[in-house]
mmCIF file of C-alpha atoms and ligand atoms in Angstrom:
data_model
loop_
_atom_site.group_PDB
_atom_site.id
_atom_site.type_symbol
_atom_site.label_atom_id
_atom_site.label_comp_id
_atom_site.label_asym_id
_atom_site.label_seq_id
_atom_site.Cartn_x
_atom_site.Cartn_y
_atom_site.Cartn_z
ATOM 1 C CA UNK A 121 -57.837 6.175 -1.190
ATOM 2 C CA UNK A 122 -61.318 7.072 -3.490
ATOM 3 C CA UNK A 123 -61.597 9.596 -0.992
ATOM 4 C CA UNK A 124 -58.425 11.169 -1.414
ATOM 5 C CA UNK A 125 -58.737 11.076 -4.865
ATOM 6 C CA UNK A 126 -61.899 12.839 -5.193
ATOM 7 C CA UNK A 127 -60.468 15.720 -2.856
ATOM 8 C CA UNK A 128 -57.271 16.025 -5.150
ATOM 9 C CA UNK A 129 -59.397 15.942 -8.372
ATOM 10 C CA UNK A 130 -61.509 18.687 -6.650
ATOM 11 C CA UNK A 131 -58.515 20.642 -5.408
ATOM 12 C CA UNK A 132 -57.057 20.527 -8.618
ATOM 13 C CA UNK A 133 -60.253 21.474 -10.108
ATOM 14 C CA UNK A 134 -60.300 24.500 -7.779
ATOM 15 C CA UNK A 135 -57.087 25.142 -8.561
ATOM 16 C CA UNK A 136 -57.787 25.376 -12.302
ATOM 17 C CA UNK A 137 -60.936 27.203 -11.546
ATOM 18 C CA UNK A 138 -58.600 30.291 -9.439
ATOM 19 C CA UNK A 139 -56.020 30.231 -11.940
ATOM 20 C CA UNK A 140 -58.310 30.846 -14.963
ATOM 21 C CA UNK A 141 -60.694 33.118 -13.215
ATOM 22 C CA UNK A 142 -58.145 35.964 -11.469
ATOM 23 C CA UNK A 143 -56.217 35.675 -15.393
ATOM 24 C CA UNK A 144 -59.992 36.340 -16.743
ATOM 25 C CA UNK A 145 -60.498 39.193 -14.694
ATOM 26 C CA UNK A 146 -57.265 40.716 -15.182
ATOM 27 C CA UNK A 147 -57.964 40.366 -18.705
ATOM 28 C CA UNK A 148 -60.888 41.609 -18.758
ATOM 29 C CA UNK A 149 -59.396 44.514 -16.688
ATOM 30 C CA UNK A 150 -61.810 43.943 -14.277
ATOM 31 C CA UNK A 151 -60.943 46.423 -11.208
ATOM 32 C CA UNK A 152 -59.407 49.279 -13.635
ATOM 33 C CA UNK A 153 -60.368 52.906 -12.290
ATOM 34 C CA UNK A 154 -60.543 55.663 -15.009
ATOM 35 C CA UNK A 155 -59.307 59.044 -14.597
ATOM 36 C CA UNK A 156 -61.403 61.766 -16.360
ATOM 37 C CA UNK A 157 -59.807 63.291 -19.116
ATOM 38 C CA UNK A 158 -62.526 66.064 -20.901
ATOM 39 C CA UNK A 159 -63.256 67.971 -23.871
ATOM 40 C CA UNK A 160 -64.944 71.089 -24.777
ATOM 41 C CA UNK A 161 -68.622 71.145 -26.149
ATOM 42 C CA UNK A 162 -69.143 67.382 -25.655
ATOM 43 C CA UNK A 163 -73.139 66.743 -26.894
ATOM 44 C CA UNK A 164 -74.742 63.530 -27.133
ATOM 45 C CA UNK A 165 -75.116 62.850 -31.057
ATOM 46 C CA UNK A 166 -79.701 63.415 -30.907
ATOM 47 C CA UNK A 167 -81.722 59.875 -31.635
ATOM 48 C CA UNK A 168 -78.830 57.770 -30.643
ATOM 49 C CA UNK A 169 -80.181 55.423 -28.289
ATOM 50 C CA UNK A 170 -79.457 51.799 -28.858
ATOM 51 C CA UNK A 171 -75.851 52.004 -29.601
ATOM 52 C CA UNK A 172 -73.584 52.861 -32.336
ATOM 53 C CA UNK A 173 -70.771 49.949 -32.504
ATOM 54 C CA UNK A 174 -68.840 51.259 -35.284
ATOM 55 C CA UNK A 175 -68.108 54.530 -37.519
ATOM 56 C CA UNK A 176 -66.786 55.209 -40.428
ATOM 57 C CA UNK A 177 -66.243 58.578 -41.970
ATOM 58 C CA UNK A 178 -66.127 59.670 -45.716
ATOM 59 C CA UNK A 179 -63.640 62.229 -46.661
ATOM 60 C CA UNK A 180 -66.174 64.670 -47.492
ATOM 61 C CA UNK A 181 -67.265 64.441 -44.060
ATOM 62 C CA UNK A 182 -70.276 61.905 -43.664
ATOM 63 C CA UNK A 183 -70.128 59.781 -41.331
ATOM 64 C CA UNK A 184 -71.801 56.063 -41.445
ATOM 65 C CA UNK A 185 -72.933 54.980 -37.789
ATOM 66 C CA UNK A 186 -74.437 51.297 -37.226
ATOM 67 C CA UNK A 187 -76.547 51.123 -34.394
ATOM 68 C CA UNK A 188 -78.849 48.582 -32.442
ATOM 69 C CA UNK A 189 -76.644 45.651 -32.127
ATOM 70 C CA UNK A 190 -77.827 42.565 -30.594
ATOM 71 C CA UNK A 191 -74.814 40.735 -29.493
ATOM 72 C CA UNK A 192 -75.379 37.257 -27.556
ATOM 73 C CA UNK A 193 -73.884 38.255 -23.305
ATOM 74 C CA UNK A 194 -74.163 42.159 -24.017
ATOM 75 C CA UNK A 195 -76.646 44.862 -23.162
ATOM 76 C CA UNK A 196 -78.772 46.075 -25.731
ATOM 77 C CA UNK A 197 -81.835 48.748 -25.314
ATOM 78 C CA UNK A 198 -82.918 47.684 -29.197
ATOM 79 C CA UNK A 199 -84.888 45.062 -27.505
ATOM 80 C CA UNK A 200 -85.679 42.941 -30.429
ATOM 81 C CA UNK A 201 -85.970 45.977 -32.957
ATOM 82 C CA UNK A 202 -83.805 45.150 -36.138
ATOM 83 C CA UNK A 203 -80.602 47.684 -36.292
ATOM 84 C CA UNK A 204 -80.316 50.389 -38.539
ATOM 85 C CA UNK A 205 -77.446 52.039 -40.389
ATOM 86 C CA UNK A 206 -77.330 55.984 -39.770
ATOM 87 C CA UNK A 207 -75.704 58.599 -42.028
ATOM 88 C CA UNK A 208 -74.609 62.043 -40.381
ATOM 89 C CA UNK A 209 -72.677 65.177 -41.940
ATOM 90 C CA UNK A 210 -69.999 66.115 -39.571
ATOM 91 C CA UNK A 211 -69.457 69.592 -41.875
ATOM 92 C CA UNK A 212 -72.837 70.711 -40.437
ATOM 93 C CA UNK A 213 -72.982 73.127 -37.165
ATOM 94 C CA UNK A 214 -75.278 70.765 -35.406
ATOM 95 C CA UNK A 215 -75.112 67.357 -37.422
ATOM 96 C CA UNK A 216 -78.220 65.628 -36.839
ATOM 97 C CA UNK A 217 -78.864 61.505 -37.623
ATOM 98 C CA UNK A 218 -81.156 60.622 -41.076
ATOM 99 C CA UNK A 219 -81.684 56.972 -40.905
ATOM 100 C CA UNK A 220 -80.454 55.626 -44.291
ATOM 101 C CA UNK A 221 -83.235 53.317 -46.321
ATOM 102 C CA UNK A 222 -82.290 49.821 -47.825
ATOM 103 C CA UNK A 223 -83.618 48.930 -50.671
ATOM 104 C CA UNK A 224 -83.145 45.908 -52.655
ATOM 105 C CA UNK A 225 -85.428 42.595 -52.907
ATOM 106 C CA UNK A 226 -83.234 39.978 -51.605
ATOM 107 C CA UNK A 227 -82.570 41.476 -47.837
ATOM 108 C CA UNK A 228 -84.437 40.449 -44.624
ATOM 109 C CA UNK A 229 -84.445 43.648 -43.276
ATOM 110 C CA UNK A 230 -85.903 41.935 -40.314
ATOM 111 C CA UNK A 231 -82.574 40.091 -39.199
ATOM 112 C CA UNK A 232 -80.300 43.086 -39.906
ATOM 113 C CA UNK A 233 -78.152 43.214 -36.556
ATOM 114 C CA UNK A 234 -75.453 45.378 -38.007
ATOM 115 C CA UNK A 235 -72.300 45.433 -36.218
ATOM 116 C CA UNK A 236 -68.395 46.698 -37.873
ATOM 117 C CA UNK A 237 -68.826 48.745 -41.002
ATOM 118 C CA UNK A 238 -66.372 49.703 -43.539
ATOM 119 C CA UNK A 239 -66.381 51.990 -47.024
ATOM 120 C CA UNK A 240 -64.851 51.341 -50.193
ATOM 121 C CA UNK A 241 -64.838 54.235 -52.810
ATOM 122 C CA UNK A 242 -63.916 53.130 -56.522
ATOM 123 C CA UNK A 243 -62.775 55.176 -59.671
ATOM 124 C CA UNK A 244 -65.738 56.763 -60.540
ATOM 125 C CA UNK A 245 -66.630 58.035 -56.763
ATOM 126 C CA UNK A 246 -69.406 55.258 -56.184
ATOM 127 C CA UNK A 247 -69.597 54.348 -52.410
ATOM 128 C CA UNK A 248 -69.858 50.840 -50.784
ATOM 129 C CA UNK A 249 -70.400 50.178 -47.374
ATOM 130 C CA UNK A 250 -69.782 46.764 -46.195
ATOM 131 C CA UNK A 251 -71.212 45.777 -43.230
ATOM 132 C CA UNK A 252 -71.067 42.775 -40.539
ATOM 133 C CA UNK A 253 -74.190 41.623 -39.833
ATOM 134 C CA UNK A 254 -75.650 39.020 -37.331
ATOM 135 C CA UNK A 255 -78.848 37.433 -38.473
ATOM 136 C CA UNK A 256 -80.393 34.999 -36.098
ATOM 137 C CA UNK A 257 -76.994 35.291 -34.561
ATOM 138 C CA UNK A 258 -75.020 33.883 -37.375
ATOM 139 C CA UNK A 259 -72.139 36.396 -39.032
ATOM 140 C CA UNK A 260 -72.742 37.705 -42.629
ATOM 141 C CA UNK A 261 -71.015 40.488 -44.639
ATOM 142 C CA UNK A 262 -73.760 42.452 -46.421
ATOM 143 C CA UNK A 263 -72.637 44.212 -49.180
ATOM 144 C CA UNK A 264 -74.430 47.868 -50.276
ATOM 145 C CA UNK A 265 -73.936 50.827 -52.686
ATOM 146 C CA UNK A 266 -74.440 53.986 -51.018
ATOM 147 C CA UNK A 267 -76.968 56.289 -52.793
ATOM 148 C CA UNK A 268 -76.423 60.204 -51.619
ATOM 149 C CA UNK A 269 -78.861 61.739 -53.474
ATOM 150 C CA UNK A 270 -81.934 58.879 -51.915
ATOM 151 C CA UNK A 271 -80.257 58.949 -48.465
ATOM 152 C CA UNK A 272 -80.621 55.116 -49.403
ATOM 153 C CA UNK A 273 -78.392 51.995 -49.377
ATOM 154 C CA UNK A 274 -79.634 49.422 -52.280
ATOM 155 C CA UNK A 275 -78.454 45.901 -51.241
ATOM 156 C CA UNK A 276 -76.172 44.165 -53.381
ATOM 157 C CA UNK A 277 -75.169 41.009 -51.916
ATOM 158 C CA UNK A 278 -74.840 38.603 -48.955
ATOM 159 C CA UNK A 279 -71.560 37.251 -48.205
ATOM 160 C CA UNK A 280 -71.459 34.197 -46.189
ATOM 161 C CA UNK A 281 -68.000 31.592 -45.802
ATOM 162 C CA UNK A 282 -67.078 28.844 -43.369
ATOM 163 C CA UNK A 283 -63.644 31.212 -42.827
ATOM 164 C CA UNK A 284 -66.216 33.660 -41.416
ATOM 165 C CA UNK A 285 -68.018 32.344 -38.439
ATOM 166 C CA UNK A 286 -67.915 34.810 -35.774
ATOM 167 C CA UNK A 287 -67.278 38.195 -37.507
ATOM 168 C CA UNK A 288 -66.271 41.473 -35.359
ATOM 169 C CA UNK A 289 -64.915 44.121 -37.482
ATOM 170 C CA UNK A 290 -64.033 44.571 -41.290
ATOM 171 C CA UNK A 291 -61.593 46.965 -42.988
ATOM 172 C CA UNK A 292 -62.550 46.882 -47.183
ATOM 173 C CA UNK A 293 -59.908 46.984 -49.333
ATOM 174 C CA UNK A 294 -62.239 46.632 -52.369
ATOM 175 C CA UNK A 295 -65.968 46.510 -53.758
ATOM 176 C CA UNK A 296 -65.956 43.035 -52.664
ATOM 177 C CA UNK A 297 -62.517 42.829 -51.040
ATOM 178 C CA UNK A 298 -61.723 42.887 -47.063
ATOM 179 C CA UNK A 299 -60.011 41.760 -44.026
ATOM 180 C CA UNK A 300 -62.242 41.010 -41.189
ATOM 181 C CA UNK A 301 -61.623 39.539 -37.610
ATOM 182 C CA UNK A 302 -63.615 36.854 -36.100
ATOM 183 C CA UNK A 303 -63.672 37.154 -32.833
ATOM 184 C CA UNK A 304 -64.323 34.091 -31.572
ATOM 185 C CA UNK A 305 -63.612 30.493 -32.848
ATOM 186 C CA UNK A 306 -67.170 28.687 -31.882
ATOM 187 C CA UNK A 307 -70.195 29.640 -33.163
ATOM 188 C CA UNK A 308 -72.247 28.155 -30.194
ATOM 189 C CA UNK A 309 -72.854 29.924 -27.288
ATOM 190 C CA UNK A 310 -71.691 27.788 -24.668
ATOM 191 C CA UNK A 311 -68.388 27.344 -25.952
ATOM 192 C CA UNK A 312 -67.735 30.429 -26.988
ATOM 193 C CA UNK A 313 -67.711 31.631 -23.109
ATOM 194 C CA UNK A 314 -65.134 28.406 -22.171
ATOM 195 C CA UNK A 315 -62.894 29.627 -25.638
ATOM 196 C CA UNK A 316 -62.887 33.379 -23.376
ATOM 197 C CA UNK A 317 -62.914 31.837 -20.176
ATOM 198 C CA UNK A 318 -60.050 29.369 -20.781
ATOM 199 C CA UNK A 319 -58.179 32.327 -22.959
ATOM 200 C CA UNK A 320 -57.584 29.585 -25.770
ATOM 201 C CA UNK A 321 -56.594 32.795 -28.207
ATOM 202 C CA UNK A 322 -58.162 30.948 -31.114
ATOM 203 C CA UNK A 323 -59.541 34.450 -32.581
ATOM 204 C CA UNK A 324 -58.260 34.784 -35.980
ATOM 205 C CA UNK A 325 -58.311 37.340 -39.429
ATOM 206 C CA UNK A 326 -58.976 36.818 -42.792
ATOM 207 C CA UNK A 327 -58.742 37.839 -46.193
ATOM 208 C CA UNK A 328 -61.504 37.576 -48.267
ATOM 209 C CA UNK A 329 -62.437 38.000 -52.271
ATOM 210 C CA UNK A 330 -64.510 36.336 -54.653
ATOM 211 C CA UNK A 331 -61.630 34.269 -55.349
ATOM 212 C CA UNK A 332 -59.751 33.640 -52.435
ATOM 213 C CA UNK A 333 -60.145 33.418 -48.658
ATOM 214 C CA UNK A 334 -57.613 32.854 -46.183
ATOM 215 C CA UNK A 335 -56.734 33.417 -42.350
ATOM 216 C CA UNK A 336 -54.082 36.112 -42.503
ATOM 217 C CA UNK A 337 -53.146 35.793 -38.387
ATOM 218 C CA UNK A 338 -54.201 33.663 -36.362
ATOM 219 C CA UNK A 339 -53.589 33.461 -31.975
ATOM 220 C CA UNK A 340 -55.484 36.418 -30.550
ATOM 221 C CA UNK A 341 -56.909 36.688 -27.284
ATOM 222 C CA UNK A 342 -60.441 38.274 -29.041
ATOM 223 C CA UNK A 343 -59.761 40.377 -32.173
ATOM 224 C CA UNK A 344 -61.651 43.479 -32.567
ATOM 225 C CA UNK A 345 -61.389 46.379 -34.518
ATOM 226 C CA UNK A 346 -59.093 46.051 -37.505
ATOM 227 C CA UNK A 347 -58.288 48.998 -40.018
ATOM 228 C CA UNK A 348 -55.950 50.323 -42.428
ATOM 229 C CA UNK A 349 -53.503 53.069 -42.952
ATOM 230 C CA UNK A 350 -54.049 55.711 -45.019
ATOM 231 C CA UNK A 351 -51.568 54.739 -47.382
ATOM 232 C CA UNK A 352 -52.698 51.219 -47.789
ATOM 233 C CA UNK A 353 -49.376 50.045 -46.147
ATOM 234 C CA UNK A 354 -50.514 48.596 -42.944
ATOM 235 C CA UNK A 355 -53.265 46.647 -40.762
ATOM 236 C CA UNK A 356 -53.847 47.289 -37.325
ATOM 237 C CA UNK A 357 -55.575 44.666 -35.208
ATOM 238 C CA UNK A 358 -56.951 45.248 -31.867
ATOM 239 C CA UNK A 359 -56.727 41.972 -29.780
ATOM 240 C CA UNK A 360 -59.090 43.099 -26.785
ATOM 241 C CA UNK A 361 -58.006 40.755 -24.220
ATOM 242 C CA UNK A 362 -54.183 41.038 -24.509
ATOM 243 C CA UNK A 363 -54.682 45.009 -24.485
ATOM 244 C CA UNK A 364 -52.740 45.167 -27.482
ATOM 245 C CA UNK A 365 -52.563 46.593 -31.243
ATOM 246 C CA UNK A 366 -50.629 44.624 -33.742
ATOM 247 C CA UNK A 367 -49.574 46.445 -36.801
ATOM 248 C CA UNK A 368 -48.753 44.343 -40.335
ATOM 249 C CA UNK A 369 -47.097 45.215 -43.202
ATOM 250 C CA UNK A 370 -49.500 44.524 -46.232
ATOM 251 C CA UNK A 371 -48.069 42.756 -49.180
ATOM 252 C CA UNK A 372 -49.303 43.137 -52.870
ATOM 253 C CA UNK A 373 -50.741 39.082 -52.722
ATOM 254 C CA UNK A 374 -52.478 40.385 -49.403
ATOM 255 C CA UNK A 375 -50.884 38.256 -46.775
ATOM 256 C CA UNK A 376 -49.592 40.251 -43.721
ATOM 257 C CA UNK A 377 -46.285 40.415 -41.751
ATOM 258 C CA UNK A 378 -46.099 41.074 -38.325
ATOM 259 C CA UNK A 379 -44.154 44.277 -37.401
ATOM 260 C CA UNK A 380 -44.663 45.353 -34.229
ATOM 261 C CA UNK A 381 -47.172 45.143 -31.339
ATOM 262 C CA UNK A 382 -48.555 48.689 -29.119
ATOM 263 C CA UNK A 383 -49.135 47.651 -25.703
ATOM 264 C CA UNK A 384 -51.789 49.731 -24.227
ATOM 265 C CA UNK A 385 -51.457 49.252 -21.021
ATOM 266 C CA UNK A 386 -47.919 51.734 -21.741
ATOM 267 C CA UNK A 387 -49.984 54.330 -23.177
ATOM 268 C CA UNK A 388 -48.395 56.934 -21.162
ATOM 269 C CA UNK A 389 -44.802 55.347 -20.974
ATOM 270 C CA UNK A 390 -43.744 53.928 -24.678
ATOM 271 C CA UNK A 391 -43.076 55.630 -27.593
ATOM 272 C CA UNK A 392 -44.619 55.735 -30.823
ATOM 273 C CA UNK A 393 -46.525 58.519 -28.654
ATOM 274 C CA UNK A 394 -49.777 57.994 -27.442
ATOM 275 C CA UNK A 395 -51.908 60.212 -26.229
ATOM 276 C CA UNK A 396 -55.278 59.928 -24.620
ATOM 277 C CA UNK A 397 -58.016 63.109 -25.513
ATOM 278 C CA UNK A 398 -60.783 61.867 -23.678
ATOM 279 C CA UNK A 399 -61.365 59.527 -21.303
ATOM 280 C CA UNK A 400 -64.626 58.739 -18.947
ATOM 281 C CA UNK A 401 -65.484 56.332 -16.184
ATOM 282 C CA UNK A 402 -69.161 55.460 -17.726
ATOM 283 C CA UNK A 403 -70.884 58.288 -16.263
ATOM 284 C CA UNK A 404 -71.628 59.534 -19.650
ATOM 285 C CA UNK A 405 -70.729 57.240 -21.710
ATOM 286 C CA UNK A 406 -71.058 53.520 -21.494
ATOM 287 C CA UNK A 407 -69.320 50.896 -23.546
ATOM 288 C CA UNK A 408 -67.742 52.430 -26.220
ATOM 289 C CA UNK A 409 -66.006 50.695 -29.256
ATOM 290 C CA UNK A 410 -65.174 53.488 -31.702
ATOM 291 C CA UNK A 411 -63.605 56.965 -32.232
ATOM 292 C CA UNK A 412 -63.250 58.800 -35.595
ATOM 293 C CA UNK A 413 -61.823 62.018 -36.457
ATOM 294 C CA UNK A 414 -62.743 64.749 -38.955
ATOM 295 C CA UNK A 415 -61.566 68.735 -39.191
ATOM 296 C CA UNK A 416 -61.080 68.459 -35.317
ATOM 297 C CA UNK A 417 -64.319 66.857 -34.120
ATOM 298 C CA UNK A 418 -64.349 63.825 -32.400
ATOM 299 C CA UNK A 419 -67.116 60.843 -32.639
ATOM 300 C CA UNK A 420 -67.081 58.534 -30.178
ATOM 301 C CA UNK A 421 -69.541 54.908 -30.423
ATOM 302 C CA UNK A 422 -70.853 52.702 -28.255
ATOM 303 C CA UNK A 423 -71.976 49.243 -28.163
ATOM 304 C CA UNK A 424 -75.202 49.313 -26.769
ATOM 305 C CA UNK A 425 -75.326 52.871 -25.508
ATOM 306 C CA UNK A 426 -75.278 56.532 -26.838
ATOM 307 C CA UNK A 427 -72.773 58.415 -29.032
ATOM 308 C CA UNK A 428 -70.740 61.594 -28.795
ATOM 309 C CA UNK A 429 -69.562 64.365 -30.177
ATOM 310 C CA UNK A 430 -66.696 66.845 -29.117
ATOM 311 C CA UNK A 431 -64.242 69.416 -30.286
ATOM 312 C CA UNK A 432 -60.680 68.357 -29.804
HETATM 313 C C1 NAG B 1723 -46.749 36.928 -50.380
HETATM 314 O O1 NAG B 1723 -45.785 37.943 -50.553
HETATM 315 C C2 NAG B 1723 -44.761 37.992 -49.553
HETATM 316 C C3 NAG B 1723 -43.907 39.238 -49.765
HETATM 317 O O2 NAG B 1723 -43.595 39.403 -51.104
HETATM 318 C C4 NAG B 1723 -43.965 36.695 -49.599
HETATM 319 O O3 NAG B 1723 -42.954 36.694 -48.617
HETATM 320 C C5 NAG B 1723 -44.921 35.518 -49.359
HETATM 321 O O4 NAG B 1723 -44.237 34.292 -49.483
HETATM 322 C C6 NAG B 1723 -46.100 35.531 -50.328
HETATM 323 N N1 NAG B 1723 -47.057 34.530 -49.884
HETATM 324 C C7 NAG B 1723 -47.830 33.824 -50.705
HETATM 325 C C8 NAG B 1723 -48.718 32.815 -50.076
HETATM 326 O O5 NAG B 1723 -47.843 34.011 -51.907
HETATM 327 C C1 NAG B 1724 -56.025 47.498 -16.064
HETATM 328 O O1 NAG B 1724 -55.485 48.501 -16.902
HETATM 329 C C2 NAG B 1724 -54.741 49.514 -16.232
HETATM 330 C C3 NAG B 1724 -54.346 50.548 -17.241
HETATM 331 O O2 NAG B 1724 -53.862 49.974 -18.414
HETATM 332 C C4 NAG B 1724 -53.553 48.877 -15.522
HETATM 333 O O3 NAG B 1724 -52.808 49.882 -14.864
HETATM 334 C C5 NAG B 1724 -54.075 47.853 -14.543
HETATM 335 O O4 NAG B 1724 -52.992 47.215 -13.917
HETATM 336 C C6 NAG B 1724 -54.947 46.830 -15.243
HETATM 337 N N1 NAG B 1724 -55.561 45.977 -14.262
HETATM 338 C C7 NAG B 1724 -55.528 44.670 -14.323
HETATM 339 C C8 NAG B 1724 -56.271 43.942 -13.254
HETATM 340 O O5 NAG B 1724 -54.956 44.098 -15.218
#
C-alpha cells in the first residue's frame, strides 16, 4: 500500500514535471527555426561589445544605447565591469559610440547595471533619461538630465518602491512620471525560476509618480518591453512568454484599458499588418531585445551581445 503510494506520488510528480516542462519549452519557443530575412549595408555599431538591451532615439536623431547588463541566468561578456550608457548620432554617415559621463555625488557608479531606458523631453527642450538599473541585483529607476553640450548625464535621483521589485522596461511619461513592467514577481533567485517554470503569470505593470503608484495590469506570462504611441494614446506591453503584444487605451488619471492583444506567432497571417524587415538565426546577431527607427536606418540591440545597424 506505502509502496503504491510512493509510485503514484512519483508518477504524479512526473507527470507534473512533463506537463510543465514541454509547456516551458514551447514557451520559451524552444525548437523555433528562423528564416533569414536581410538588409542592405548591415555594420556592427564599433565598441559595442557587452550588449546593448535597450534604445531609445531622440527626434533629432541621437540615439541613447545601455549596454553591459548583468542579468541573474543570462550571458554577459561585461564580466563584472559596471554598464555604461552610450549616446550615438544616427544623422552622421558613420555614427560612432561616445560613452556618456555621469556626474553627480550621490551615484555608485560602481553598481550601475543599466537595463530599459526611456526619455522625457519637457517645455523648455531639457532631456531626461530614465533608466532601470540593477544594483547588487536589486531594481532601481535612476533618474538623469541629459547634458548635450558635456556629452554628460548629471544624476538626479534614485527611485526605489516596493511596487517595483523586478523592473524590465520603462516608458516615461514625465520628468519623474512612468510605466514600467516588472518582470517577475520574486525578487529571489530561486523562485523566480519556479514563478517561469510553473508559468504562474504573476508579471505585472505599474504606474508610478511622486504621488501615486499603482499596478496598471497585472497576469503576464513575463512582461518586457512596454512603450507608448506617438500620440500619447496607447501602451503596448510585450508579454514574452505568451508571444503576445497587448495594446491599452491610456486614460487622463493614467489607468489603462485593455483593447486588443497582437499575437505574434500570426505575424504573417493577421491583420493590423505586420511585417518582418530583418530577421537572423544568431549567426550575427545574438539575443536581441530592441529595434528603433530613424530617417530609414534601423538599430537593432542585444542583451548581452553586439548591436546593428542597417538601411531599410
Ligand atoms: C480612470 O478613468 C477611467 C476612464 O475615464 C474610468 O473608467 C476609471 O474608473 C478611472 N479610474 C480611477 C481609479 O479613477
Ligand atoms: C515557435 O514560434 C514559431 C513562429 O511563431 C511557431 O511557428 C512555432 O510553432 C513555435 N514553436 C513552439 C514550440 O511553440
Amino acid at each position: 500500500m506505502a509502496k503504491l503510494m510512493v509510485l503514484t506520488i512519483l508518477g504524479l510528480g512526473l507527470a507534473f514535471f512533463r506537463d510543465h516542462r514541454s509547456s516551458y519549452l514551447k514557451r520559451m519557443n524552444a525548437s523555433r527555426e528562423v528564416k533569414s530575412i536581410e538588409l542592405p549595408n548591415c555594420k556592427f555599431v564599433k565598441g559595442i561589445e557587452t550588449g546593448s538591451e535597450d534604445i531609445e532615439i531622440l527626434h533629432n536623431g541621437l540615439a541613447f544605447i545601455s549596454t553591459g547588463l548583468q542579468y541573474p541566468g543570462i550571458k554577459s561578456f561585461a564580466s563584472g565591469k559596471p554598464g555604461k550608457i552610450l549616446l550615438m548620432d544616427m544623422n552622421e554617415e558613420d555614427p560612432r559610440i561616445v560613452e556618456l559621463k555621469i556626474t553627480g555625488s550621490n551615484f555608485d557608479l560602481s553598481s550601475f547595471n543599466p537595463h530599459g531606458i526611456s526619455t522625457f523631453t519637457d517645455e523648455d527642450n531639457t532631456v531626461y533619461l530614465l533608466v532601470v538599473s540593477h544594483p547588487d541585483f536589486k531594481s532601481t529607476v535612476e533618474l538623469f538630465k541629459f547634458q548635450e553640450e558635456e556629452k554628460s548625464l548629471l544624476h538626479l535621483k534614485t527611485i526605489k518602491h516596493e511596487l517595483l521589485p523586478s523592473l524590465n522596461d520603462i516608458v516615461a511619461v514625465g520628468p519623474e512620471h512612468f510605466y514600467a513592467t516588472n518582470d517577475h514577481y520574486f525578487v529571489n533567485t530561486y523562485l523566480r525560476s519556479w514563478e517561469v517554470y510553473l508559468g504562474l503569470a504573476w508579471s505585472q505593470a505599474v504606474y508610478y509618480s511622486p504621488n501615486e503608484v499603482r499596478v496598471v495590469a497585472r497576469g503576464f506570462d513575463f512582461a518586457n518591453g512596454i512603450n507608448i504611441s506617438p500620440d500619447g494614446k496607447y501602451v503596448y506591453i510585450a508579454e514574452l512568454l505568451a508571444h503576445k503584444i497587448h495594446v491599452y487605451e491610456k486614460h487622463a488619471n493614467w489607468t489603462l484599458t485593455p483593447l486588443k492583444v497582437l499575437r505574434i506567432q500570426n505575424i504573417l497571417a493577421e491583420e493590423p499588418k505586420v511585417t518582418v524587415v530583418y530577421a537572423e538565426n544568431g549567426t550575427v546577431l545574438q539575443g536581441s531585445t530592441v529595434a528603433c527607427v530613424y530617417k530609414g536606418k534601423l538599430l537593432v540591440g542585444t542583451v548581452y551581445h553586439k548591436a546593428l545597424y542597417c538601411e531599410l
